[in-house]
Coordinates of C-alpha atoms in Angstrom, one line a residue:
M1 CA 37.5 48.5 25.2
H2 CA 36.8 47.1 28.6
I3 CA 33.0 48.0 28.3
K4 CA 32.8 46.2 25.0
K5 CA 34.4 43.1 26.4
S6 CA 32.0 43.1 29.3
L7 CA 29.0 43.3 27.0
M8 CA 30.1 40.3 24.9
P9 CA 28.8 37.6 27.4
L10 CA 25.5 39.5 27.7
L11 CA 25.0 39.7 23.9
F12 CA 25.9 36.0 23.6
L13 CA 23.3 35.0 26.2
L14 CA 20.6 37.2 24.5
A15 CA 21.4 35.7 21.1
S16 CA 21.3 32.1 22.6
S17 CA 17.9 32.8 24.1
S18 CA 16.5 34.1 20.9
Y19 CA 17.9 31.1 19.0
T20 CA 16.4 28.7 21.5
A21 CA 13.0 30.4 21.3
A22 CA 13.1 30.2 17.5
Q23 CA 13.8 26.5 17.7
I24 CA 10.5 25.6 19.5
T25 CA 9.0 22.9 17.4
N26 CA 5.3 22.4 16.5
A27 CA 5.3 19.3 18.7
E28 CA 6.6 21.4 21.7
K29 CA 3.9 24.0 21.1
D30 CA 1.2 21.4 21.1
S31 CA 2.6 19.7 24.2
L32 CA 2.6 23.0 26.0
F33 CA -1.1 23.6 25.1
I34 CA -2.2 20.0 25.9
E35 CA -0.5 20.3 29.3
Q36 CA -2.3 23.7 29.9
V37 CA -5.7 22.3 29.0
E38 CA -5.4 19.0 30.8
D39 CA -3.4 19.8 33.9
H40 CA -4.0 23.5 34.8
K41 CA -7.2 22.5 36.6
E42 CA -8.8 19.5 38.3
P43 CA -10.3 17.0 37.4
D44 CA -8.3 15.5 34.5
K45 CA -9.5 16.4 31.0
V46 CA -8.3 15.3 27.5
L47 CA -8.1 17.7 24.6
H48 CA -10.3 16.6 21.7
A49 CA -11.3 18.2 18.4
E50 CA -15.1 17.8 18.4
P51 CA -17.3 17.8 15.3
L52 CA -19.1 21.0 14.3
Y53 CA -22.4 19.6 12.8
I54 CA -23.3 16.9 15.3
D55 CA -22.3 19.0 18.2
L56 CA -21.6 17.5 21.7
I57 CA -23.2 18.5 24.9
R58 CA -20.3 20.5 26.4
D59 CA -16.7 19.2 26.1
L60 CA -15.9 15.6 27.0
G61 CA -14.6 15.6 30.6
A62 CA -16.4 19.0 31.2
R63 CA -15.4 20.9 34.3
K64 CA -17.8 22.7 36.6
G65 CA -18.6 26.3 35.5
E66 CA -17.8 25.8 31.7
K67 CA -20.4 27.3 29.4
E68 CA -21.0 28.1 25.8
W69 CA -23.5 29.8 23.4
N70 CA -23.9 28.5 19.9
I71 CA -25.7 30.1 16.9
G72 CA -26.0 28.1 13.8
L73 CA -27.1 29.0 10.2
G74 CA -27.4 26.5 7.3
I75 CA -28.9 26.0 3.9
T76 CA -29.8 22.7 2.1
D77 CA -30.9 22.1 -1.5
N78 CA -33.8 19.6 -1.3
L79 CA -34.5 19.5 -5.1
R80 CA -38.0 20.8 -4.9
F81 CA -37.2 23.6 -2.3
D82 CA -34.4 25.1 -0.3
S83 CA -34.5 24.7 3.5
Y84 CA -32.8 27.2 5.8
E85 CA -32.0 26.1 9.3
A86 CA -31.1 28.3 12.3
L87 CA -30.4 27.3 15.8
I88 CA -29.6 28.8 19.2
E89 CA -28.3 26.7 22.0
Y90 CA -26.8 27.1 25.4
E91 CA -24.7 24.5 27.1
W92 CA -23.1 24.5 30.5
A93 CA -21.5 22.2 33.1
P94 CA -23.2 22.4 36.6
M95 CA -20.7 19.9 38.0
D96 CA -17.5 18.1 36.9
R97 CA -18.0 15.6 34.0
L98 CA -21.7 16.6 33.4
G99 CA -22.8 18.8 30.5
L100 CA -26.4 20.1 30.0
E101 CA -27.9 21.8 26.9
V102 CA -31.0 23.6 25.7
E103 CA -31.5 24.2 22.0
L104 CA -34.1 25.8 19.8
P105 CA -33.8 24.7 16.1
F106 CA -35.8 26.5 13.4
T107 CA -36.4 25.6 9.7
F108 CA -37.6 27.9 7.0
Y109 CA -38.4 26.9 3.4
A110 CA -38.4 28.5 0.0
P111 CA -39.5 27.0 -3.3
V112 CA -37.0 26.6 -6.2
S113 CA -37.8 28.1 -9.6
G114 CA -40.8 26.2 -11.2
A115 CA -42.2 24.7 -7.9
G116 CA -45.3 26.2 -6.4
N117 CA -45.6 27.3 -2.8
N118 CA -48.0 24.4 -2.2
T119 CA -45.1 22.0 -2.7
I120 CA -43.1 23.1 0.3
P121 CA -43.5 22.4 4.0
S122 CA -44.5 25.1 6.5
N123 CA -41.9 27.1 8.4
S124 CA -41.4 25.9 12.0
L125 CA -39.8 26.0 15.3
N126 CA -39.0 22.3 15.0
S127 CA -38.7 21.4 18.7
L128 CA -37.5 22.2 22.1
K129 CA -34.4 20.0 22.7
I130 CA -32.9 19.3 26.2
A131 CA -29.9 17.1 26.7
A132 CA -27.4 15.8 29.2
Q133 CA -24.0 14.2 28.7
W134 CA -21.9 12.4 31.4
S135 CA -18.2 11.7 30.8
F136 CA -17.7 8.4 32.5
F137 CA -14.1 7.7 31.3
V138 CA -11.3 10.2 31.0
N139 CA -7.8 8.9 30.6
E140 CA -4.9 11.3 29.9
P141 CA -2.2 8.7 29.3
M142 CA -4.5 7.0 26.7
A143 CA -5.7 10.4 25.4
T144 CA -9.2 8.8 25.4
S145 CA -12.6 10.0 26.7
M146 CA -16.0 8.3 26.7
A147 CA -19.4 9.6 27.5
I148 CA -23.1 8.6 27.5
G149 CA -25.9 11.0 27.0
Y150 CA -29.5 11.6 26.3
I151 CA -31.4 14.1 24.1
N152 CA -35.2 14.6 24.5
E153 CA -36.8 16.5 21.7
F154 CA -40.3 17.8 22.1
E155 CA -41.5 18.2 18.5
L156 CA -43.7 21.2 17.9
S157 CA -46.4 21.9 15.3
D158 CA -45.3 24.0 12.4
F159 CA -46.2 27.7 12.2
G160 CA -49.3 27.0 10.1
N161 CA -50.8 24.9 12.8
F162 CA -48.9 26.2 15.8
G163 CA -50.6 25.2 19.1
K164 CA -52.9 22.7 17.3
P165 CA -51.5 20.9 19.2
L166 CA -48.5 22.6 20.6
I167 CA -46.4 19.4 21.0
S168 CA -47.0 16.9 18.2
G169 CA -44.5 14.3 19.1
N170 CA -41.4 13.3 21.0
V171 CA -37.9 12.0 20.1
Y172 CA -36.0 9.8 22.5
N173 CA -32.2 9.8 21.7
P174 CA -29.7 8.1 23.9
F175 CA -26.1 8.1 22.6
L176 CA -22.6 7.0 23.2
V177 CA -19.4 9.1 22.5
V178 CA -15.9 7.7 22.2
A179 CA -13.0 10.0 21.4
K180 CA -9.3 9.4 20.9
R181 CA -6.4 11.8 20.2
W182 CA -3.5 10.2 18.2
G183 CA -0.3 12.0 19.1
N184 CA -0.7 15.8 19.5
N185 CA -2.6 16.8 16.3
F186 CA -4.8 14.0 15.0
H187 CA -8.3 13.3 16.5
S188 CA -11.0 10.8 16.0
L189 CA -14.5 10.5 17.4
L190 CA -17.5 8.2 17.3
Y191 CA -21.0 9.4 18.2
T192 CA -23.8 6.8 17.9
G193 CA -27.2 5.9 19.1
P194 CA -30.9 5.3 18.2
K195 CA -33.5 7.9 17.6
V196 CA -37.0 6.8 18.5
K197 CA -39.7 9.2 17.1
Q198 CA -43.2 9.0 18.6
H199 CA -46.0 10.9 16.8
F200 CA -48.9 11.5 19.3
A201 CA -51.8 11.9 16.8
S202 CA -51.3 8.6 15.1
N203 CA -49.6 7.0 18.1
T204 CA -46.9 5.6 15.8
I205 CA -43.2 5.0 16.6
H206 CA -40.4 5.2 14.1
T207 CA -36.8 4.1 15.0
M208 CA -33.6 5.2 13.2
Y209 CA -30.0 4.6 14.1
D210 CA -27.2 7.1 13.7
I211 CA -23.5 6.3 13.4
N212 CA -21.5 9.5 13.2
T213 CA -17.7 9.4 12.9
S214 CA -15.3 12.3 12.6
F215 CA -11.6 12.9 12.0
H216 CA -9.7 16.1 12.5
Y217 CA -6.2 17.7 12.4
M218 CA -5.6 20.5 14.9
I219 CA -3.1 23.0 13.5
S220 CA -0.1 23.6 15.7
G221 CA 0.0 26.8 17.7
T222 CA -3.6 27.7 17.1
R223 CA -7.1 26.7 18.2
N224 CA -8.0 25.9 14.6
F225 CA -8.6 22.6 12.9
I226 CA -9.6 21.0 9.7
G227 CA -11.5 17.7 9.4
I228 CA -14.5 15.8 8.2
E229 CA -17.6 14.2 9.6
F230 CA -19.4 11.1 8.2
N231 CA -23.0 11.3 9.3
K232 CA -24.6 7.9 8.6
T233 CA -28.2 6.8 9.2
L234 CA -29.9 3.4 9.1
D235 CA -33.6 3.9 8.5
Y236 CA -36.0 1.0 7.5
G237 CA -33.0 -0.9 6.3
K238 CA -31.8 1.9 4.1
F239 CA -28.3 3.4 4.6
D240 CA -27.8 7.1 4.0
M241 CA -24.6 9.1 4.5
T242 CA -23.5 12.7 4.2
M243 CA -19.9 13.7 4.2
R244 CA -19.2 17.1 5.9
P245 CA -15.7 18.6 5.4
Q246 CA -15.2 21.4 7.9
M247 CA -12.9 23.8 9.6
R248 CA -12.8 25.8 12.8
L249 CA -11.2 29.2 13.2
G250 CA -10.5 31.1 16.4
I251 CA -11.2 34.8 15.8
A252 CA -10.9 36.0 19.4
D253 CA -10.0 34.6 22.8
N254 CA -13.5 33.4 23.5
L255 CA -15.0 33.4 20.0
L256 CA -14.8 30.6 17.3
V257 CA -16.4 30.1 14.0
G258 CA -17.0 26.7 12.3
I259 CA -17.7 26.3 8.6
V260 CA -19.2 23.0 7.3
A261 CA -20.1 21.8 3.8
G262 CA -22.5 18.9 3.3
I263 CA -22.1 16.4 0.4
P264 CA -24.7 13.6 0.4
V265 CA -23.6 10.2 -1.0
S266 CA -27.2 9.6 -2.3
R267 CA -28.9 12.6 -4.0
D268 CA -32.4 11.3 -4.2
N269 CA -33.9 14.0 -2.1
E270 CA -31.0 16.3 -1.1
R271 CA -28.1 17.9 -2.8
L272 CA -25.3 20.1 -1.4
S273 CA -25.6 22.0 1.9
S274 CA -23.6 24.4 4.0
F275 CA -23.6 25.3 7.7
V276 CA -21.9 27.9 9.9
R277 CA -21.6 27.7 13.6
L278 CA -20.6 30.7 15.8
I279 CA -19.3 29.6 19.2
W280 CA -19.0 32.1 22.1
E281 CA -17.4 30.9 25.4
P282 CA -18.1 33.4 28.1
G283 CA -15.5 33.2 30.8
H284 CA -12.9 31.8 28.4
H285 CA -9.9 34.1 28.9
K286 CA -6.4 34.3 27.6
G287 CA -5.2 32.2 30.5
N288 CA -7.2 29.3 29.1
R289 CA -6.4 29.9 25.5
K290 CA -4.0 27.9 23.3
P291 CA -0.7 29.8 23.2
T292 CA 0.5 31.1 19.8
Y293 CA 4.1 31.4 18.7
D294 CA 5.8 33.6 16.2

């Protein structure tokens, strides 16, 4: 009887601890992860859900030593033919706040039924893209980050004329990024800037302007999110927009997959599309991962 009485306080404490753990709310889970991401290392960094189709050059507020490999695969119905895109990119942070990237994008084409092979473009390694992004404003209390960047794209001749010349043109693309987290789960981001295309053979210059906005909801207790991008382009006074609903899933400590659908508002030349991005973060261990809760 005496032993049973002495066990009662211990059983009560264990039951209380279990009850307390079970009462951890989603808000508390997210607060713990935000603190882990933003405060476990210097300098300051704000957690943002970043778009999957218009990918950033490393995270906003990048910390020295961060790195990431991306492999992307997509398909687009262009009415007369289908285009298949593939990309491989490597991005890294050689110093705090600075992200760099190298990307090789490919496009392959296949005619749709009833269209001859002479109606489709030639397959190509589109370009060699090099990019840099500098986060000049990172404010944890405001949950806001801003960055400027530049992408230089050396356009290459298609495989049918490869090397004749090797580099057929250049694309100059400065951009601005502004991201804001609203509370713990809701995220918004603006990515905008001009694209100036120079074609060497004709010595012509063509300018477009991109305005890309995205909104995401990050699911509590996971690295997963759902959201949508609105990719908008102004070209010769014409406005074009594609909506891209998307989701990201964490399938391992350092491996993520992003799934994107493309829905063009105007279907003059393009119909539905899809895109998958595989994201590998070498060096991203459990200690850096968003905690999960039962």
